[in-house]
Amino acid sequence: MIFALKKHQTNVMIIAIDGPAASGKGTLARNIARALGLHYLDTGKLYRAVARDLLQAGKTPDDVEAGVAAAMSLDPDSLSDPALNSSLIGQAASIVSAIPKVRDALLRFQRDFAHKKPGAVLDGRDIGTVVCPEAHVKLFITADLEARARRRHTELLARGEALTLDKTRADLAERDERDKSRSIAPMRPAEDAYLLDTTDLDIETAFQTANDVIRRATGG
Ligand code: DC
């Protein structure tokens, strides 16, 4: 695919996809990356991996010193660990991600990844606002809490986690609140982000809508 880039833009295509947990942003980001032939990074995995390393070392996720050490020694090859998908690690990741020095330690990796040719799709909470404010296209994906809770609950059951729907909903709400209200890089749409609500959209319709936005934005 040929991208028509504006003059001030870099010669790689960067697409930022932010939003709360279980909004559908991960599936969307992966599908867009595949369709456009771009690299893909789920940045939540970085915070989840730091949380995993902390918990494995017997530390708590609010331990600043241990969190920074874990972030600085993070092994990117360990990001495909299926254990990262658990709800326990998700909550711990939300706590560890509120530590400014942990975020700093992970910033360079994300920016370097974004600038790999021919470009990348990154999903997270602060990609459009902090990690890649220069992104060519920014999407902020939402869905109402009930829809997200049902999706996440189905995923967790499939993983063999016996969580109730009520507990799943409460965990998501708690994580949303923490991710939105932290002092550094809070989850919020960039001013120039396109908002996409997937509450009533299936995966294919969400993909087509996002793809149209990207085509319009890039002149592709
Ligand atoms: O997207 P996820 O559920 O895997 O993310 C886990 C936690 O990591 C999330 O609750 C907040 C944090 N996170 C973040 O602070 N910034 C990002 N860019 C991605 C995730």
Coordinates of C-alpha atoms and ligand atoms in Angstrom, one line a residue:
M1 CA 0.0 0.0 0.0
I2 CA 1.3 3.5 -0.8
F3 CA 0.8 6.1 1.8
A4 CA 0.5 9.7 0.9
L5 CA 2.4 11.4 3.9
K6 CA 2.2 15.0 4.6
K7 CA 5.4 17.0 4.5
H8 CA 6.0 17.3 8.2
Q9 CA 5.5 13.7 8.8
T10 CA 8.2 11.0 9.2
N11 CA 8.7 8.4 6.5
V12 CA 7.1 5.7 8.5
M13 CA 3.4 5.2 9.0
I14 CA 2.4 5.3 12.7
I15 CA -1.1 4.5 13.9
A16 CA -2.0 5.1 17.5
I17 CA -5.0 3.1 19.0
D18 CA -5.9 3.9 22.5
G19 CA -8.8 3.1 24.8
P20 CA -9.9 1.2 27.9
A21 CA -9.6 -2.5 28.5
A22 CA -11.8 -4.8 26.4
S23 CA -12.9 -2.0 24.1
G24 CA -11.8 -4.1 21.1
K25 CA -8.7 -2.0 20.5
G26 CA -6.3 -5.0 20.5
T27 CA -8.2 -7.0 17.9
L28 CA -8.7 -3.9 15.8
A29 CA -5.0 -2.9 16.0
R30 CA -3.8 -6.3 15.1
N31 CA -6.2 -6.5 12.1
I32 CA -5.2 -3.0 10.9
A33 CA -1.5 -3.9 11.2
R34 CA -2.0 -7.1 9.2
A35 CA -4.0 -5.3 6.5
L36 CA -1.5 -2.5 6.1
G37 CA 1.6 -4.6 6.4
L38 CA 2.8 -2.7 9.5
H39 CA 4.5 -3.9 12.7
Y40 CA 2.2 -4.3 15.7
L41 CA 2.8 -3.6 19.4
D42 CA 0.3 -4.2 22.2
T43 CA 1.9 -1.8 24.8
G44 CA -0.3 -3.1 27.6
K45 CA 1.9 -6.2 27.4
L46 CA 4.9 -4.2 28.5
Y47 CA 3.2 -3.1 31.7
R48 CA 1.8 -6.6 32.2
A49 CA 5.3 -8.1 31.8
V50 CA 6.7 -5.7 34.4
A51 CA 3.9 -6.6 36.7
R52 CA 4.5 -10.4 36.2
D53 CA 8.3 -10.0 36.9
L54 CA 7.5 -8.0 40.1
L55 CA 5.0 -10.6 41.3
Q56 CA 7.3 -13.4 40.5
A57 CA 10.0 -11.7 42.6
G58 CA 7.6 -11.5 45.5
K59 CA 7.2 -7.8 45.3
T60 CA 4.0 -5.7 45.2
P61 CA 3.0 -3.7 42.0
D62 CA 3.3 -0.4 43.8
D63 CA 7.0 -1.0 44.7
V64 CA 8.7 1.9 42.9
E65 CA 12.3 0.7 43.1
A66 CA 11.5 -2.9 42.1
G67 CA 9.1 -1.7 39.3
V68 CA 11.8 0.6 37.8
A69 CA 14.4 -2.2 37.9
A70 CA 11.9 -4.7 36.3
A71 CA 11.0 -2.2 33.6
M72 CA 14.7 -1.5 32.8
S73 CA 15.6 -5.2 32.5
L74 CA 12.4 -6.2 30.6
D75 CA 13.0 -8.9 28.1
P76 CA 10.9 -8.1 25.0
D77 CA 11.0 -11.8 24.0
S78 CA 8.9 -12.6 27.1
L79 CA 5.9 -10.5 25.9
S80 CA 4.2 -13.5 24.3
D81 CA 3.9 -15.3 27.6
P82 CA 0.2 -16.4 27.9
A83 CA 0.4 -15.8 31.7
L84 CA 0.3 -12.1 30.9
N85 CA -3.4 -12.3 29.9
S86 CA -4.7 -13.1 33.4
S87 CA -7.0 -10.7 35.2
L88 CA -4.6 -10.6 38.2
I89 CA -1.7 -9.4 36.0
G90 CA -4.0 -6.9 34.4
Q91 CA -4.9 -5.3 37.7
A92 CA -1.2 -5.3 38.8
A93 CA -0.2 -3.8 35.4
S94 CA -2.6 -0.9 36.0
I95 CA -1.0 -0.2 39.4
V96 CA 2.6 -0.5 38.2
S97 CA 1.8 1.7 35.2
A98 CA 1.0 4.7 37.4
I99 CA 4.6 4.9 38.5
P100 CA 6.2 7.7 36.4
K101 CA 9.7 6.2 36.3
V102 CA 8.3 2.8 35.1
R103 CA 6.6 4.7 32.2
D104 CA 9.8 6.6 31.5
A105 CA 11.8 3.3 31.3
L106 CA 9.4 1.9 28.7
L107 CA 9.1 4.9 26.5
R108 CA 12.2 4.5 24.4
F109 CA 11.4 0.9 23.5
Q110 CA 7.9 2.0 22.3
R111 CA 9.1 5.0 20.3
D112 CA 11.9 2.9 18.6
F113 CA 9.3 0.3 17.8
A114 CA 6.9 2.8 16.3
H115 CA 9.7 4.1 14.0
K116 CA 10.7 0.8 12.5
K117 CA 10.1 0.8 8.8
P118 CA 7.6 0.7 7.2
G119 CA 5.8 1.8 10.4
A120 CA 3.7 0.4 13.2
V121 CA 0.3 0.2 14.9
L122 CA 0.6 0.6 18.6
D123 CA -2.3 0.1 21.0
G124 CA -2.5 1.3 24.6
R125 CA -3.7 4.2 26.7
D126 CA -1.3 7.1 25.9
I127 CA 0.0 6.3 22.4
G128 CA -1.7 9.3 20.8
T129 CA -1.0 11.7 23.6
V130 CA 2.5 10.8 24.9
V131 CA 4.3 7.9 23.1
C132 CA 3.6 9.0 19.5
P133 CA 1.9 12.4 19.4
E134 CA 3.3 12.6 15.8
A135 CA 1.2 9.5 14.8
H136 CA -0.5 9.9 11.4
V137 CA -3.8 8.5 12.6
K138 CA -5.1 8.4 16.1
L139 CA -8.1 6.3 17.1
F140 CA -9.7 6.2 20.5
I141 CA -11.8 3.1 21.0
T142 CA -14.6 2.9 23.5
A143 CA -17.5 0.6 24.4
D144 CA -19.8 0.8 27.3
L145 CA -18.8 -1.0 30.5
E146 CA -21.5 -3.7 30.2
A147 CA -20.4 -4.7 26.7
R148 CA -16.7 -4.7 27.7
A149 CA -17.4 -6.7 30.9
R150 CA -19.2 -9.4 28.8
R151 CA -16.4 -9.6 26.3
R152 CA -13.7 -9.8 28.9
H153 CA -15.7 -12.3 30.9
T154 CA -16.0 -14.6 27.9
E155 CA -12.3 -14.3 27.3
L156 CA -11.5 -15.1 30.9
L157 CA -13.8 -18.1 31.0
A158 CA -12.1 -19.4 27.8
R159 CA -8.8 -19.1 29.6
G160 CA -10.1 -21.2 32.5
E161 CA -10.5 -18.3 34.9
A162 CA -13.6 -18.7 37.0
L163 CA -14.5 -15.0 37.5
T164 CA -18.1 -13.9 37.8
L165 CA -19.5 -11.3 35.4
D166 CA -20.0 -8.9 38.4
K167 CA -16.4 -9.3 39.5
T168 CA -15.1 -8.8 35.9
R169 CA -17.2 -5.6 35.6
A170 CA -16.0 -4.3 38.9
D171 CA -12.4 -5.0 38.0
L172 CA -12.7 -3.2 34.7
A173 CA -14.4 -0.2 36.3
E174 CA -11.6 0.0 38.9
R175 CA -8.9 -0.2 36.3
D176 CA -10.6 2.4 34.1
E177 CA -10.7 4.8 37.0
R178 CA -7.1 4.2 38.0
D179 CA -5.9 4.5 34.3
K180 CA -7.9 7.7 33.8
S181 CA -7.0 9.5 37.0
R182 CA -3.3 8.9 37.4
S183 CA -1.0 11.9 37.3
I184 CA 1.2 10.8 34.5
A185 CA 0.0 9.9 30.9
P186 CA -3.6 9.3 31.9
M187 CA -5.9 7.4 29.5
R188 CA -7.6 10.0 27.4
P189 CA -8.2 10.7 23.7
A190 CA -5.7 13.0 21.9
E191 CA -7.4 16.2 20.7
D192 CA -7.0 15.0 17.1
A193 CA -8.2 11.4 17.8
Y194 CA -11.1 9.8 16.0
L195 CA -13.5 8.3 18.5
L196 CA -14.9 4.9 17.7
D197 CA -17.6 3.3 19.9
T198 CA -17.7 -0.4 19.4
T199 CA -20.5 -1.2 21.7
D200 CA -22.8 -2.3 18.9
L201 CA -20.2 -3.1 16.3
D202 CA -18.9 -6.5 15.3
I203 CA -15.2 -7.0 14.6
E204 CA -15.5 -6.6 10.8
T205 CA -17.6 -3.4 11.0
A206 CA -15.2 -1.9 13.5
F207 CA -12.3 -2.8 11.1
Q208 CA -14.1 -1.3 8.1
T209 CA -14.9 1.9 10.0
A210 CA -11.3 2.3 11.2
N211 CA -9.9 1.5 7.8
D212 CA -12.0 4.3 6.2
V213 CA -10.7 6.8 8.8
I214 CA -7.1 5.7 8.1
R215 CA -7.6 6.0 4.3
R216 CA -9.1 9.4 4.6
A217 CA -6.4 10.6 6.9
T218 CA -3.5 9.3 4.8
G219 CA -5.0 9.9 1.4
G220 CA -4.3 6.2 0.7
Ligands
DC1 O1 -4.3 -2.9 27.6 P1 -4.1 -3.8 28.8 O2 -5.3 -4.2 29.5 O3 -3.2 -5.0 28.5 O4 -3.2 -2.9 29.8 C1 -2.9 -3.3 31.1 C2 -2.6 -2.1 32.0 O5 -1.4 -1.4 31.5 C3 -3.7 -1.0 31.9 O6 -4.7 -1.2 32.9 C4 -2.9 0.3 32.1 C5 -1.5 0.0 31.6 N1 -1.2 0.6 30.3 C6 -0.8 1.9 30.3 O7 -0.8 2.5 31.3 N2 -0.4 2.5 29.1 C7 -0.4 1.8 28.0 N3 0.0 2.4 26.8 C8 -0.9 0.5 27.9 C9 -1.3 -0.1 29.1

